[in-house]
């Protein structure tokens, strides 16, 4: 057990060396963990992990681990959508998951994570919110997606989206609380999010933490089962050419098809 | 992209509810150096959007532990005034504003030579005084001009424009109604010189082809707006004798009414 | 573009020199920008700047610039005033306006500013709140005054009060939202606030930032069109003699008459 | 000053609802050194107000960036206990308390020789245990005594009193009902030696003449209360043998019932 | 007036010397202020101190001073206890009371204090909450206990509990506000809390601040008039043997009997 | 201990609603090293409780003013996931969680050789993923294992168990219904080697004799659970070749179903 209290300057030097190394091997078509540019890490999903929640999924994407829970409770509809249920997504980057995460209210990273995952689910119209009305204009079902990051080794956006989609697919609306029968959450579509990182001039899917640390730009693309785009988010302070963007979109559509079948069985 | 409506957003002549063609921008006006205290500033009117941007820095980053020994940090703060929207917004940043601040900051950072100012911060304050769809891109566009006004060395001035889908058609630069009742929105920002993408989001539903169409349309518009940025800067610096006077009267030509092609 | 990172100590020395200089010239009857002691900086008001608000005013007082927006929305009355509308005032010293302003919740300076402006408007009974009832005891109009400081060059209290009064004078109650006709906000009185600063033993109106920095005491006096006093606030850690206070009151009454006519046309 | 009522606040004999004459103070009692941990402390009862004040310092200002290399900073914190008012107050400072803390701090600073203690803070904690109109002036008056008890060097002990307008008449030292249903309130604090004004607020409606009348009446009362402050300090220090004993039993003469003129 | 700005290291040395000294004298059966191990400091209670509150008590336990106020207001019952009034306890360690207390929201010390006092009152069933219903399921009386610590010289838990119990015993429900007659708060039981500290291998009741500073462990035991245990809290990072715990319980029962009679007259 | 109900919690055969005898534990399963980033970690299932614990440190305490020059500070953070309870919990610590964090931190500190790591912090993060009564003791029990996994030098591994009163009878290890409708709850944690008490709380109503009975029952169970802790650690370290593989598959014997006596 040695203590790693480095000065910022030595941090910077280590960072520079790392970046150079990863850029060098990527120019030869390689990644630090031996994967191909379009290769995901292993995905393991355990659903129904939290039986007290209406839906849940424990997702491991390589060494990244995210637990997503879905709670479905009664609430008031928004005034401008009286005949529609409510979807709300929250993410917590708890300090358990990384030495760099801090306690406290959500910061810009956890807010961006929650909002990007929310966008993929909301814009794909995955959940049929119109079927979540109890009394029109008065009472509707509120679907809470809570993303709890347990172990951070890169690509939280994809791990969290997989977790949210998995948890929603198994979630039941507890309608027995209002004198009806419980029913499966009504699902219309299944979004798949694929995140890519740019290292040097190469773009690779599912970046690990080591790759994220040296990446200059990031792009996440969510598609539905028709191959349509439903959400997108470019991140970090680097840039993509328009051609790289289009290629990233194609990669996402391709991988989405495979995922939808292989991971979600649809 | 969330509300459903029977409103017809494009009429039989292919014109939009504000009379624009599918590829037509809203009027845009940019002014430089509109504030006295800030190191640099800019004001933009873009359709009904009214946004002012101030830049402070490079200055010593505070608190100290935020300092980076090898480069400047870029802090962007996107904020909506309480009265800028139809229903009064509670003051203070909400989750949407925090996300937008983050992506605007990252986009600006891509153009700034941050290595030249270690241990400092460059602070960009974007205040939306009136909002009318497209505020993040309008704010970012004005922010680049304010950075230039502050003398911050940059590769180029970032610029952007959004496109979207309305009544099944790809159109440029959504207004409020189109944003509320349309089917997709794609804000884009680029480095004009290289045409590289530094900000990109999308929500709604687009086919692969529609997306490509939207990007190309936005890119073209962004290059047009890039010229407005430069003209605005020029308008300030070509009249040095007025520089220290009532800056806000420095009027730019309003190219916004023109079809930009 | 030079960086001004000064130590506190050098700050203090500069501050001392500045103070000495301003005190010296004021003892000769002069101000740093050439104004007379009872002379305001130029005032420019643009109303209807934010068309989305029910009322707004963009005020420039010299190089100080303040944007005030008025929103009028439906709300519940306070239990102890069931037949009265509600007035609420908020100020934000956003970091745009000054290198010394910080992000975050309102601090003591912005709270004092908001409360002093509020007091002038409330205590002068400018707005006829009794006419802002929709359903007695249940629903009333709430008038939100939001003060957004854009450029800080001193005397925020007067600039903000001018802005608030101007915005209220043009504000319309959106009664069409409850099936009535929109109507002009009912106005009874027009308060004018005059702020003075003490430098050495001299007192001058409308202090600029440079003057505020070296002033030992500040006094703001609001009057109505009858020349009656409606609100007052002494600030800073210096003192006034009682005679100085009375003279300040007289100055405020005098200037108020001129302002009411010249600035508000009433 | 905001509520309207038909309550008659002054009767046909010119007496107020608590039986006082127009220029009569409520009872005032001041005790010194009522707390053990604080460097200085005081307790005041003023009508129904019960307020305790603690002073800590001069002590190293924390966090460090608040330190001023040329003088002490004075922090005043005015706080109302949750149970001090009729309807329970949520704990923690509201906007009113923050404004009052600011002006009390500024007033106290005017009398303290802050240059003698660079880099330190002098912290004044004012706790309103029961509120009955006039708490800011009562708190400030006790704070001066607590500062003296802490041995902080001062030019003089700040002291104050409010006047106001009730049923059209200028009266001294408003009580709760007069504050709620009256027409104006003018809190004032002065440096007694020079009679300079260090705190002044006003709200309501007063003519120029009424204002002058109010100020003169408050000033006179403040000078009277200044003597109560000194007697309270004397009462403590003239009995050094009791100093370390049950301090709170050090009783002052209650001059409050007397007409102060 | 000397300033005591000590470095942490000198703090540590002073602390070590103090601890050694108190351990040494305690091994001889002595305490720093001359008390016996089972001896309380003098207790003085002034009830009805804050007449504006429904109940109040100003408690001095040696040099510790705590003011407790009870407010009783109308509110909605909790959904799972529709026929029961509500008890809520809050403590503020205001910076007045100690140079080590800071402004701001309740920290872990004040939260623990409030919760331990609350537990003694709640679990002893001191207040008959079932008699505090105004309209079943809709409106009940809410009892707010607010603990305001004014002077901190150790053992806040006992001082605060004594204050809360005293204030509740005199509190009146302001039922005249709902058209009934005011009535004494219905009391079923009287809890007494006794806190003990361990210094070296000795355990002593009612620790003063100096004792608390060097104590390794703390235990608070609340009993009711039957000698039954109703609440307990072990504190600090030291330990007790099981036998010490049992002895502490016996001490609490013993002292409780005396207190109930002597202090509360019951 | 607050809700009243007619539910019979112990049947005519002396069995509890989940079929357990009065002195029977719920099933317990402990796993070690379940996280990659943390310096040490553990996972515990205890009845319906599912709790994961991460340990970071000793690492430089931050912010600096929290550093203690003579020892490490121990920070425990007990947190319930929003979805861990029947009604969704708002994220962020509530008052209950803050109290529990405090007493868990104090208990852990009693066993750690904090003097060995001056100026550092040892951070223990306890995340309750599913809650079913007894979370504080289950979390503390797992935290000890995680500290051991992180290599933090300790006198011994703290361990605990609760007892309580249900239908007038003292029983071991309350479940959710027993906790809600029972008459008392006594969480206890000890240092197994010396059997000293490091955490103890109690609420409800117990006679002196019932309390003693509860403590003895809990102590015995804690010593049993102490063995589960050691086995869990052993299971990890006896298979070093698997150490870097899928750690979470390291299955422990589930002794929980057995009567622990």
mmCIF file with all atom_site columns, N, CA and C in Angstrom, chain E residues 129-166:
data_model
loop_
_atom_site.group_PDB
_atom_site.id
_atom_site.type_symbol
_atom_site.label_atom_id
_atom_site.label_alt_id
_atom_site.label_comp_id
_atom_site.label_asym_id
_atom_site.label_entity_id
_atom_site.label_seq_id
_atom_site.pdbx_PDB_ins_code
_atom_site.Cartn_x
_atom_site.Cartn_y
_atom_site.Cartn_z
_atom_site.occupancy
_atom_site.B_iso_or_equiv
_atom_site.pdbx_formal_charge
_atom_site.auth_seq_id
_atom_site.auth_comp_id
_atom_site.auth_asym_id
_atom_site.auth_atom_id
_atom_site.pdbx_PDB_model_num
ATOM 1   N N  . UNK E 1 129 ? -49.091 11.597 21.014 1.00 0.00 ? 129 UNK E N  1
ATOM 2   C CA . UNK E 1 129 ? -49.294 12.177 19.693 1.00 0.00 ? 129 UNK E CA 1
ATOM 3   C C  . UNK E 1 129 ? -50.698 11.909 19.154 1.00 0.00 ? 129 UNK E C  1
ATOM 4   N N  . UNK E 1 130 ? -51.327 10.848 19.637 1.00 0.00 ? 130 UNK E N  1
ATOM 5   C CA . UNK E 1 130 ? -52.670 10.522 19.151 1.00 0.00 ? 130 UNK E CA 1
ATOM 6   C C  . UNK E 1 130 ? -53.692 11.581 19.557 1.00 0.00 ? 130 UNK E C  1
ATOM 7   N N  . UNK E 1 131 ? -53.355 12.346 20.583 1.00 0.00 ? 131 UNK E N  1
ATOM 8   C CA . UNK E 1 131 ? -54.301 13.390 21.020 1.00 0.00 ? 131 UNK E CA 1
ATOM 9   C C  . UNK E 1 131 ? -54.046 14.715 20.294 1.00 0.00 ? 131 UNK E C  1
ATOM 10  N N  . UNK E 1 132 ? -53.168 14.704 19.295 1.00 0.00 ? 132 UNK E N  1
ATOM 11  C CA . UNK E 1 132 ? -52.831 15.951 18.606 1.00 0.00 ? 132 UNK E CA 1
ATOM 12  C C  . UNK E 1 132 ? -53.420 16.010 17.197 1.00 0.00 ? 132 UNK E C  1
ATOM 13  N N  . UNK E 1 133 ? -54.570 15.352 17.041 1.00 0.00 ? 133 UNK E N  1
ATOM 14  C CA . UNK E 1 133 ? -55.215 15.352 15.728 1.00 0.00 ? 133 UNK E CA 1
ATOM 15  C C  . UNK E 1 133 ? -56.288 16.436 15.717 1.00 0.00 ? 133 UNK E C  1
ATOM 16  N N  . UNK E 1 134 ? -56.312 17.228 14.681 1.00 0.00 ? 134 UNK E N  1
ATOM 17  C CA . UNK E 1 134 ? -57.358 18.252 14.540 1.00 0.00 ? 134 UNK E CA 1
ATOM 18  C C  . UNK E 1 134 ? -58.468 17.682 13.660 1.00 0.00 ? 134 UNK E C  1
ATOM 19  N N  . UNK E 1 135 ? -58.103 17.308 12.431 1.00 0.00 ? 135 UNK E N  1
ATOM 20  C CA . UNK E 1 135 ? -59.024 16.611 11.539 1.00 0.00 ? 135 UNK E CA 1
ATOM 21  C C  . UNK E 1 135 ? -58.309 15.359 11.048 1.00 0.00 ? 135 UNK E C  1
ATOM 22  N N  . UNK E 1 136 ? -58.809 14.169 11.396 1.00 0.00 ? 136 UNK E N  1
ATOM 23  C CA . UNK E 1 136 ? -58.067 12.945 11.072 1.00 0.00 ? 136 UNK E CA 1
ATOM 24  C C  . UNK E 1 136 ? -57.678 12.884 9.591  1.00 0.00 ? 136 UNK E C  1
ATOM 25  N N  . UNK E 1 137 ? -56.439 12.555 9.357  1.00 0.00 ? 137 UNK E N  1
ATOM 26  C CA . UNK E 1 137 ? -55.960 12.410 7.984  1.00 0.00 ? 137 UNK E CA 1
ATOM 27  C C  . UNK E 1 137 ? -55.695 13.725 7.287  1.00 0.00 ? 137 UNK E C  1
ATOM 28  N N  . UNK E 1 138 ? -56.122 14.849 7.884  1.00 0.00 ? 138 UNK E N  1
ATOM 29  C CA . UNK E 1 138 ? -55.972 16.120 7.178  1.00 0.00 ? 138 UNK E CA 1
ATOM 30  C C  . UNK E 1 138 ? -55.127 17.143 7.922  1.00 0.00 ? 138 UNK E C  1
ATOM 31  N N  . UNK E 1 139 ? -55.466 17.321 9.206  1.00 0.00 ? 139 UNK E N  1
ATOM 32  C CA . UNK E 1 139 ? -54.766 18.362 9.929  1.00 0.00 ? 139 UNK E CA 1
ATOM 33  C C  . UNK E 1 139 ? -54.411 17.876 11.329 1.00 0.00 ? 139 UNK E C  1
ATOM 34  N N  . UNK E 1 140 ? -53.171 18.050 11.707 1.00 0.00 ? 140 UNK E N  1
ATOM 35  C CA . UNK E 1 140 ? -52.730 17.644 13.051 1.00 0.00 ? 140 UNK E CA 1
ATOM 36  C C  . UNK E 1 140 ? -51.841 18.748 13.605 1.00 0.00 ? 140 UNK E C  1
ATOM 37  N N  . UNK E 1 141 ? -51.553 18.649 14.890 1.00 0.00 ? 141 UNK E N  1
ATOM 38  C CA . UNK E 1 141 ? -50.591 19.565 15.492 1.00 0.00 ? 141 UNK E CA 1
ATOM 39  C C  . UNK E 1 141 ? -49.172 19.040 15.279 1.00 0.00 ? 141 UNK E C  1
ATOM 40  N N  . UNK E 1 142 ? -48.301 19.955 14.874 1.00 0.00 ? 142 UNK E N  1
ATOM 41  C CA . UNK E 1 142 ? -46.890 19.620 14.698 1.00 0.00 ? 142 UNK E CA 1
ATOM 42  C C  . UNK E 1 142 ? -46.121 20.259 15.853 1.00 0.00 ? 142 UNK E C  1
ATOM 43  N N  . UNK E 1 143 ? -45.390 19.444 16.589 1.00 0.00 ? 143 UNK E N  1
ATOM 44  C CA . UNK E 1 143 ? -44.606 19.945 17.718 1.00 0.00 ? 143 UNK E CA 1
ATOM 45  C C  . UNK E 1 143 ? -43.153 20.115 17.258 1.00 0.00 ? 143 UNK E C  1
ATOM 46  N N  . UNK E 1 144 ? -42.696 21.354 17.205 1.00 0.00 ? 144 UNK E N  1
ATOM 47  C CA . UNK E 1 144 ? -41.306 21.641 16.816 1.00 0.00 ? 144 UNK E CA 1
ATOM 48  C C  . UNK E 1 144 ? -40.476 21.865 18.066 1.00 0.00 ? 144 UNK E C  1
ATOM 49  N N  . UNK E 1 145 ? -39.477 21.058 18.259 1.00 0.00 ? 145 UNK E N  1
ATOM 50  C CA . UNK E 1 145 ? -38.517 21.305 19.339 1.00 0.00 ? 145 UNK E CA 1
ATOM 51  C C  . UNK E 1 145 ? -37.268 21.913 18.713 1.00 0.00 ? 145 UNK E C  1
ATOM 52  N N  . UNK E 1 146 ? -36.909 23.116 19.104 1.00 0.00 ? 146 UNK E N  1
ATOM 53  C CA . UNK E 1 146 ? -35.695 23.743 18.566 1.00 0.00 ? 146 UNK E CA 1
ATOM 54  C C  . UNK E 1 146 ? -34.682 23.950 19.675 1.00 0.00 ? 146 UNK E C  1
ATOM 55  N N  . UNK E 1 147 ? -33.522 23.373 19.480 1.00 0.00 ? 147 UNK E N  1
ATOM 56  C CA . UNK E 1 147 ? -32.456 23.422 20.488 1.00 0.00 ? 147 UNK E CA 1
ATOM 57  C C  . UNK E 1 147 ? -31.430 24.453 20.047 1.00 0.00 ? 147 UNK E C  1
ATOM 58  N N  . UNK E 1 148 ? -31.265 25.487 20.837 1.00 0.00 ? 148 UNK E N  1
ATOM 59  C CA . UNK E 1 148 ? -30.363 26.583 20.510 1.00 0.00 ? 148 UNK E CA 1
ATOM 60  C C  . UNK E 1 148 ? -29.245 26.560 21.553 1.00 0.00 ? 148 UNK E C  1
ATOM 61  N N  . UNK E 1 149 ? -28.061 26.159 21.136 1.00 0.00 ? 149 UNK E N  1
ATOM 62  C CA . UNK E 1 149 ? -26.953 26.041 22.087 1.00 0.00 ? 149 UNK E CA 1
ATOM 63  C C  . UNK E 1 149 ? -26.277 27.402 22.217 1.00 0.00 ? 149 UNK E C  1
ATOM 64  N N  . UNK E 1 150 ? -26.259 27.974 23.407 1.00 0.00 ? 150 UNK E N  1
ATOM 65  C CA . UNK E 1 150 ? -25.707 29.320 23.605 1.00 0.00 ? 150 UNK E CA 1
ATOM 66  C C  . UNK E 1 150 ? -24.282 29.317 24.149 1.00 0.00 ? 150 UNK E C  1
ATOM 67  N N  . UNK E 1 151 ? -23.949 28.325 24.974 1.00 0.00 ? 151 UNK E N  1
ATOM 68  C CA . UNK E 1 151 ? -22.639 28.324 25.625 1.00 0.00 ? 151 UNK E CA 1
ATOM 69  C C  . UNK E 1 151 ? -22.240 26.866 25.796 1.00 0.00 ? 151 UNK E C  1
ATOM 70  N N  . UNK E 1 152 ? -21.108 26.511 25.238 1.00 0.00 ? 152 UNK E N  1
ATOM 71  C CA . UNK E 1 152 ? -20.763 25.102 25.148 1.00 0.00 ? 152 UNK E CA 1
ATOM 72  C C  . UNK E 1 152 ? -19.638 24.766 26.107 1.00 0.00 ? 152 UNK E C  1
ATOM 73  N N  . UNK E 1 153 ? -20.003 24.074 27.189 1.00 0.00 ? 153 UNK E N  1
ATOM 74  C CA . UNK E 1 153 ? -18.981 23.566 28.095 1.00 0.00 ? 153 UNK E CA 1
ATOM 75  C C  . UNK E 1 153 ? -19.213 22.082 28.389 1.00 0.00 ? 153 UNK E C  1
ATOM 76  N N  . UNK E 1 154 ? -19.568 21.353 27.326 1.00 0.00 ? 154 UNK E N  1
ATOM 77  C CA . UNK E 1 154 ? -19.696 19.903 27.465 1.00 0.00 ? 154 UNK E CA 1
ATOM 78  C C  . UNK E 1 154 ? -21.112 19.412 27.702 1.00 0.00 ? 154 UNK E C  1
ATOM 79  N N  . UNK E 1 155 ? -21.325 18.146 27.354 1.00 0.00 ? 155 UNK E N  1
ATOM 80  C CA . UNK E 1 155 ? -22.577 17.404 27.604 1.00 0.00 ? 155 UNK E CA 1
ATOM 81  C C  . UNK E 1 155 ? -23.819 18.103 27.077 1.00 0.00 ? 155 UNK E C  1
ATOM 82  N N  . UNK E 1 156 ? -23.784 18.387 25.796 1.00 0.00 ? 156 UNK E N  1
ATOM 83  C CA . UNK E 1 156 ? -24.957 19.010 25.178 1.00 0.00 ? 156 UNK E CA 1
ATOM 84  C C  . UNK E 1 156 ? -26.147 18.066 25.142 1.00 0.00 ? 156 UNK E C  1
ATOM 85  N N  . UNK E 1 157 ? -25.883 16.774 25.061 1.00 0.00 ? 157 UNK E N  1
ATOM 86  C CA . UNK E 1 157 ? -26.992 15.819 24.937 1.00 0.00 ? 157 UNK E CA 1
ATOM 87  C C  . UNK E 1 157 ? -27.899 15.893 26.157 1.00 0.00 ? 157 UNK E C  1
ATOM 88  N N  . UNK E 1 158 ? -27.316 15.860 27.347 1.00 0.00 ? 158 UNK E N  1
ATOM 89  C CA . UNK E 1 158 ? -28.161 15.899 28.548 1.00 0.00 ? 158 UNK E CA 1
ATOM 90  C C  . UNK E 1 158 ? -28.801 17.265 28.746 1.00 0.00 ? 158 UNK E C  1
ATOM 91  N N  . UNK E 1 159 ? -28.023 18.316 28.555 1.00 0.00 ? 159 UNK E N  1
ATOM 92  C CA . UNK E 1 159 ? -28.582 19.660 28.722 1.00 0.00 ? 159 UNK E CA 1
ATOM 93  C C  . UNK E 1 159 ? -29.741 19.873 27.769 1.00 0.00 ? 159 UNK E C  1
ATOM 94  N N  . UNK E 1 160 ? -29.597 19.413 26.540 1.00 0.00 ? 160 UNK E N  1
ATOM 95  C CA . UNK E 1 160 ? -30.652 19.607 25.550 1.00 0.00 ? 160 UNK E CA 1
ATOM 96  C C  . UNK E 1 160 ? -31.876 18.754 25.871 1.00 0.00 ? 160 UNK E C  1
ATOM 97  N N  . UNK E 1 161 ? -31.643 17.542 26.351 1.00 0.00 ? 161 UNK E N  1
ATOM 98  C CA . UNK E 1 161 ? -32.790 16.694 26.697 1.00 0.00 ? 161 UNK E CA 1
ATOM 99  C C  . UNK E 1 161 ? -33.548 17.280 27.876 1.00 0.00 ? 161 UNK E C  1
ATOM 100 N N  . UNK E 1 162 ? -32.805 17.734 28.875 1.00 0.00 ? 162 UNK E N  1
ATOM 101 C CA . UNK E 1 162 ? -33.470 18.388 30.009 1.00 0.00 ? 162 UNK E CA 1
ATOM 102 C C  . UNK E 1 162 ? -34.283 19.586 29.528 1.00 0.00 ? 162 UNK E C  1
ATOM 103 N N  . UNK E 1 163 ? -33.684 20.367 28.633 1.00 0.00 ? 163 UNK E N  1
ATOM 104 C CA . UNK E 1 163 ? -34.387 21.539 28.114 1.00 0.00 ? 163 UNK E CA 1
ATOM 105 C C  . UNK E 1 163 ? -35.626 21.157 27.326 1.00 0.00 ? 163 UNK E C  1
ATOM 106 N N  . UNK E 1 164 ? -35.499 20.147 26.479 1.00 0.00 ? 164 UNK E N  1
ATOM 107 C CA . UNK E 1 164 ? -36.642 19.738 25.660 1.00 0.00 ? 164 UNK E CA 1
ATOM 108 C C  . UNK E 1 164 ? -37.765 19.212 26.547 1.00 0.00 ? 164 UNK E C  1
ATOM 109 N N  . UNK E 1 165 ? -37.415 18.379 27.522 1.00 0.00 ? 165 UNK E N  1
ATOM 110 C CA . UNK E 1 165 ? -38.438 17.811 28.408 1.00 0.00 ? 165 UNK E CA 1
ATOM 111 C C  . UNK E 1 165 ? -39.104 18.923 29.220 1.00 0.00 ? 165 UNK E C  1
ATOM 112 N N  . UNK E 1 166 ? -38.310 19.845 29.739 1.00 0.00 ? 166 UNK E N  1
ATOM 113 C CA . UNK E 1 166 ? -38.865 20.949 30.523 1.00 0.00 ? 166 UNK E CA 1
ATOM 114 C C  . UNK E 1 166 ? -39.801 21.818 29.679 1.00 0.00 ? 166 UNK E C  1
#
